[in-house]
């Protein structure tokens, strides 16, 4: 994708979807918005559970929405929590790696950083991805 990334659009989409978060336990309402390689914008919010451990992060919602809406590769993601920037947790970096790969961009405190920098020496190497659209 050659089009430049509209981070303001992604941030506003993340802020908007965070209002739909189900976070009665942590009270931390997270929203995430991602750009897909075909240009569409997809979003997700965190959905907690009384078990705590089974909480679904906002990025899980994004990945679920990616598949639901036709698949593709993730190009960039912006995550916010209680209206502030959030860096995706370790588990979600692995999840994003599967669907975005090394060159996917994460907005970290306002600065786009490659996923390869945020999840160095990731497993598995991209060459073994099953996804035929892998980079
Ligand atoms: N959370 C996310 O949704 N994404 C992250 O990257 C970090 C954490 C959620 C999980 C839980 O519902 C709340 O934030 C507090 O950890």
PDB file of C-alpha atoms and ligand atoms in Angstrom:
ATOM      1  CA  UNK A   1       0.000   0.000   0.000  1.00  0.00           C
ATOM      2  CA  UNK A   2       1.490   3.309  -1.076  1.00  0.00           C
ATOM      3  CA  UNK A   3      -1.149   5.603   0.466  1.00  0.00           C
ATOM      4  CA  UNK A   4       0.107   7.416   3.561  1.00  0.00           C
ATOM      5  CA  UNK A   5      -1.388   6.497   6.909  1.00  0.00           C
ATOM      6  CA  UNK A   6      -3.921   8.890   8.394  1.00  0.00           C
ATOM      7  CA  UNK A   7      -3.074   8.462  12.076  1.00  0.00           C
ATOM      8  CA  UNK A   8      -5.589  11.108  13.127  1.00  0.00           C
ATOM      9  CA  UNK A   9      -8.361   9.133  11.454  1.00  0.00           C
ATOM     10  CA  UNK A  10      -7.204   5.948  13.187  1.00  0.00           C
ATOM     11  CA  UNK A  11      -6.937   7.672  16.576  1.00  0.00           C
ATOM     12  CA  UNK A  12     -10.421   9.176  16.249  1.00  0.00           C
ATOM     13  CA  UNK A  13     -11.856   5.795  15.267  1.00  0.00           C
ATOM     14  CA  UNK A  14     -10.121   4.194  18.266  1.00  0.00           C
ATOM     15  CA  UNK A  15     -11.446   6.882  20.621  1.00  0.00           C
ATOM     16  CA  UNK A  16     -14.965   6.419  19.255  1.00  0.00           C
ATOM     17  CA  UNK A  17     -15.033   2.627  19.540  1.00  0.00           C
ATOM     18  CA  UNK A  18     -13.575   2.734  23.072  1.00  0.00           C
ATOM     19  CA  UNK A  19     -16.966   4.088  24.162  1.00  0.00           C
ATOM     20  CA  UNK A  20     -18.388   0.624  23.373  1.00  0.00           C
ATOM     21  CA  UNK A  21     -15.890  -1.184  25.605  1.00  0.00           C
ATOM     22  CA  UNK A  22     -17.231  -3.607  28.183  1.00  0.00           C
ATOM     23  CA  UNK A  23     -14.795  -3.006  31.034  1.00  0.00           C
ATOM     24  CA  UNK A  24     -16.697  -3.192  34.335  1.00  0.00           C
ATOM     25  CA  UNK A  25     -13.725  -4.779  36.139  1.00  0.00           C
ATOM     26  CA  UNK A  26     -10.733  -2.673  35.142  1.00  0.00           C
ATOM     27  CA  UNK A  27     -12.728   0.443  34.199  1.00  0.00           C
ATOM     28  CA  UNK A  28     -10.099   0.827  31.475  1.00  0.00           C
ATOM     29  CA  UNK A  29     -11.972   1.375  28.226  1.00  0.00           C
ATOM     30  CA  UNK A  30      -9.786   0.466  25.276  1.00  0.00           C
ATOM     31  CA  UNK A  31     -10.383   1.087  21.595  1.00  0.00           C
ATOM     32  CA  UNK A  32      -8.217   0.068  18.657  1.00  0.00           C
ATOM     33  CA  UNK A  33      -8.456   1.022  14.999  1.00  0.00           C
ATOM     34  CA  UNK A  34      -6.428  -0.507  12.206  1.00  0.00           C
ATOM     35  CA  UNK A  35      -5.810   0.150   8.545  1.00  0.00           C
ATOM     36  CA  UNK A  36      -6.039  -2.913   6.287  1.00  0.00           C
ATOM     37  CA  UNK A  37      -4.016  -3.251   3.074  1.00  0.00           C
ATOM     38  CA  UNK A  38      -7.134  -2.738   0.935  1.00  0.00           C
ATOM     39  CA  UNK A  39      -7.772   0.633   2.605  1.00  0.00           C
ATOM     40  CA  UNK A  40     -10.565  -0.273   4.965  1.00  0.00           C
ATOM     41  CA  UNK A  41     -10.531   0.779   8.616  1.00  0.00           C
ATOM     42  CA  UNK A  42     -11.547  -1.783  11.207  1.00  0.00           C
ATOM     43  CA  UNK A  43     -12.012  -1.363  14.944  1.00  0.00           C
ATOM     44  CA  UNK A  44     -12.356  -3.260  18.205  1.00  0.00           C
ATOM     45  CA  UNK A  45     -12.863  -2.623  21.912  1.00  0.00           C
ATOM     46  CA  UNK A  46     -11.988  -4.616  25.019  1.00  0.00           C
ATOM     47  CA  UNK A  47     -14.589  -7.024  26.369  1.00  0.00           C
ATOM     48  CA  UNK A  48     -13.929  -8.204  29.907  1.00  0.00           C
ATOM     49  CA  UNK A  49     -15.196 -11.214  31.787  1.00  0.00           C
ATOM     50  CA  UNK A  50     -15.705 -12.047  35.465  1.00  0.00           C
ATOM     51  CA  UNK A  51     -12.858 -14.543  35.195  1.00  0.00           C
ATOM     52  CA  UNK A  52     -10.535 -11.587  34.460  1.00  0.00           C
ATOM     53  CA  UNK A  53      -8.122 -13.921  32.653  1.00  0.00           C
ATOM     54  CA  UNK A  54     -10.486 -14.449  29.727  1.00  0.00           C
ATOM     55  CA  UNK A  55     -10.609 -10.741  28.938  1.00  0.00           C
ATOM     56  CA  UNK A  56     -10.565  -9.917  25.245  1.00  0.00           C
ATOM     57  CA  UNK A  57      -8.301  -6.997  24.408  1.00  0.00           C
ATOM     58  CA  UNK A  58      -9.400  -4.389  21.885  1.00  0.00           C
ATOM     59  CA  UNK A  59      -6.809  -5.747  19.442  1.00  0.00           C
ATOM     60  CA  UNK A  60      -8.478  -9.186  19.644  1.00  0.00           C
ATOM     61  CA  UNK A  61     -11.641  -7.474  18.456  1.00  0.00           C
ATOM     62  CA  UNK A  62      -9.726  -5.909  15.576  1.00  0.00           C
ATOM     63  CA  UNK A  63      -8.337  -9.262  14.469  1.00  0.00           C
ATOM     64  CA  UNK A  64     -11.772 -10.856  14.731  1.00  0.00           C
ATOM     65  CA  UNK A  65     -13.228  -8.006  12.657  1.00  0.00           C
ATOM     66  CA  UNK A  66     -10.429  -8.443  10.118  1.00  0.00           C
ATOM     67  CA  UNK A  67     -11.494 -12.023   9.465  1.00  0.00           C
ATOM     68  CA  UNK A  68     -15.207 -11.247   9.637  1.00  0.00           C
ATOM     69  CA  UNK A  69     -14.956  -8.442   7.089  1.00  0.00           C
ATOM     70  CA  UNK A  70     -12.988 -10.371   4.497  1.00  0.00           C
ATOM     71  CA  UNK A  71      -9.426 -10.811   5.759  1.00  0.00           C
ATOM     72  CA  UNK A  72      -6.336  -9.051   4.431  1.00  0.00           C
ATOM     73  CA  UNK A  73      -3.171  -7.800   6.053  1.00  0.00           C
ATOM     74  CA  UNK A  74      -2.977  -5.213   8.818  1.00  0.00           C
ATOM     75  CA  UNK A  75      -0.890  -2.156   7.882  1.00  0.00           C
ATOM     76  CA  UNK A  76      -1.162   0.045  10.979  1.00  0.00           C
ATOM     77  CA  UNK A  77      -2.947   0.186  14.331  1.00  0.00           C
ATOM     78  CA  UNK A  78      -3.702   2.831  16.912  1.00  0.00           C
ATOM     79  CA  UNK A  79      -4.829   1.843  20.427  1.00  0.00           C
ATOM     80  CA  UNK A  80      -6.200   4.120  23.145  1.00  0.00           C
ATOM     81  CA  UNK A  81      -7.267   3.458  26.737  1.00  0.00           C
ATOM     82  CA  UNK A  82      -9.330   5.916  28.765  1.00  0.00           C
ATOM     83  CA  UNK A  83      -8.601   8.449  26.010  1.00  0.00           C
ATOM     84  CA  UNK A  84      -4.797   8.097  26.275  1.00  0.00           C
ATOM     85  CA  UNK A  85      -2.360   6.293  23.971  1.00  0.00           C
ATOM     86  CA  UNK A  86      -1.854   2.619  24.786  1.00  0.00           C
ATOM     87  CA  UNK A  87       0.881   0.289  23.566  1.00  0.00           C
ATOM     88  CA  UNK A  88      -0.546  -3.148  22.705  1.00  0.00           C
ATOM     89  CA  UNK A  89       0.224  -5.826  25.297  1.00  0.00           C
ATOM     90  CA  UNK A  90       2.640  -8.669  24.575  1.00  0.00           C
ATOM     91  CA  UNK A  91      -0.040 -11.200  23.667  1.00  0.00           C
ATOM     92  CA  UNK A  92      -1.625  -8.776  21.243  1.00  0.00           C
ATOM     93  CA  UNK A  93       1.715  -8.038  19.590  1.00  0.00           C
ATOM     94  CA  UNK A  94       1.923 -11.748  18.802  1.00  0.00           C
ATOM     95  CA  UNK A  95      -1.656 -11.665  17.503  1.00  0.00           C
ATOM     96  CA  UNK A  96      -0.871  -8.642  15.326  1.00  0.00           C
ATOM     97  CA  UNK A  97       2.319 -10.291  14.068  1.00  0.00           C
ATOM     98  CA  UNK A  98       0.235 -13.089  12.592  1.00  0.00           C
ATOM     99  CA  UNK A  99      -1.922 -10.679  10.578  1.00  0.00           C
ATOM    100  CA  UNK A 100       0.400  -7.745   9.963  1.00  0.00           C
ATOM    101  CA  UNK A 101       3.950  -9.034  10.076  1.00  0.00           C
ATOM    102  CA  UNK A 102       7.226  -7.270  10.691  1.00  0.00           C
ATOM    103  CA  UNK A 103       6.408  -4.073   8.818  1.00  0.00           C
ATOM    104  CA  UNK A 104       3.077  -3.379  10.446  1.00  0.00           C
ATOM    105  CA  UNK A 105       3.118  -0.037  12.272  1.00  0.00           C
ATOM    106  CA  UNK A 106       2.004   0.551  15.866  1.00  0.00           C
ATOM    107  CA  UNK A 107       1.526   4.051  17.160  1.00  0.00           C
ATOM    108  CA  UNK A 108       3.621   4.197  20.329  1.00  0.00           C
ATOM    109  CA  UNK A 109       3.228   7.423  22.278  1.00  0.00           C
ATOM    110  CA  UNK A 110       2.468   9.258  19.066  1.00  0.00           C
ATOM    111  CA  UNK A 111       5.327   7.720  17.076  1.00  0.00           C
ATOM    112  CA  UNK A 112       4.790   4.962  14.458  1.00  0.00           C
ATOM    113  CA  UNK A 113       7.068   1.997  15.180  1.00  0.00           C
ATOM    114  CA  UNK A 114       7.432  -1.243  13.281  1.00  0.00           C
ATOM    115  CA  UNK A 115       6.112  -4.387  14.887  1.00  0.00           C
ATOM    116  CA  UNK A 116       9.538  -5.987  14.340  1.00  0.00           C
ATOM    117  CA  UNK A 117      10.875  -3.393  16.777  1.00  0.00           C
ATOM    118  CA  UNK A 118       8.081  -3.962  19.291  1.00  0.00           C
ATOM    119  CA  UNK A 119       8.296  -7.775  19.085  1.00  0.00           C
ATOM    120  CA  UNK A 120      11.898  -8.558  18.193  1.00  0.00           C
ATOM    121  CA  UNK A 121      12.916 -12.086  17.210  1.00  0.00           C
ATOM    122  CA  UNK A 122       9.237 -13.016  16.977  1.00  0.00           C
ATOM    123  CA  UNK A 123       7.905 -16.526  16.577  1.00  0.00           C
ATOM    124  CA  UNK A 124       7.353 -17.717  13.933  1.00  0.00           C
ATOM    125  CA  UNK A 125       9.428 -16.177  11.190  1.00  0.00           C
ATOM    126  CA  UNK A 126       7.083 -14.742   8.609  1.00  0.00           C
ATOM    127  CA  UNK A 127       8.106 -17.283   6.003  1.00  0.00           C
ATOM    128  CA  UNK A 128       6.143 -19.951   7.855  1.00  0.00           C
ATOM    129  CA  UNK A 129       2.847 -18.064   8.004  1.00  0.00           C
ATOM    130  CA  UNK A 130      -0.020 -20.100   6.614  1.00  0.00           C
ATOM    131  CA  UNK A 131      -1.750 -16.929   5.387  1.00  0.00           C
ATOM    132  CA  UNK A 132      -1.101 -16.804   1.622  1.00  0.00           C
ATOM    133  CA  UNK A 133      -1.223 -13.000   1.748  1.00  0.00           C
ATOM    134  CA  UNK A 134       1.722 -12.846   4.172  1.00  0.00           C
ATOM    135  CA  UNK A 135       4.397 -10.242   3.319  1.00  0.00           C
TER     136      UNK A 135
HETATM  137  N1  LIG B   1      -6.235  -4.032  27.132  1.00  0.00           N
HETATM  138  C1  LIG B   1      -6.496  -3.977  25.793  1.00  0.00           C
HETATM  139  O1  LIG B   1      -7.658  -4.024  25.368  1.00  0.00           O
HETATM  140  N2  LIG B   1      -5.438  -3.868  24.948  1.00  0.00           N
HETATM  141  C2  LIG B   1      -4.132  -3.775  25.330  1.00  0.00           C
HETATM  142  O2  LIG B   1      -3.241  -3.748  24.486  1.00  0.00           O
HETATM  143  C3  LIG B   1      -3.805  -3.662  26.754  1.00  0.00           C
HETATM  144  C4  LIG B   1      -4.899  -4.023  27.692  1.00  0.00           C
HETATM  145  C5  LIG B   1      -7.368  -4.162  28.056  1.00  0.00           C
HETATM  146  C6  LIG B   1      -7.493  -5.511  28.738  1.00  0.00           C
HETATM  147  C7  LIG B   1      -8.281  -5.149  29.976  1.00  0.00           C
HETATM  148  O3  LIG B   1      -9.664  -5.185  29.648  1.00  0.00           O
HETATM  149  C8  LIG B   1      -7.885  -3.711  30.269  1.00  0.00           C
HETATM  150  O4  LIG B   1      -7.243  -3.227  29.095  1.00  0.00           O
HETATM  151  C9  LIG B   1      -6.958  -3.575  31.455  1.00  0.00           C
HETATM  152  O5  LIG B   1      -5.823  -4.341  31.299  1.00  0.00           O
END
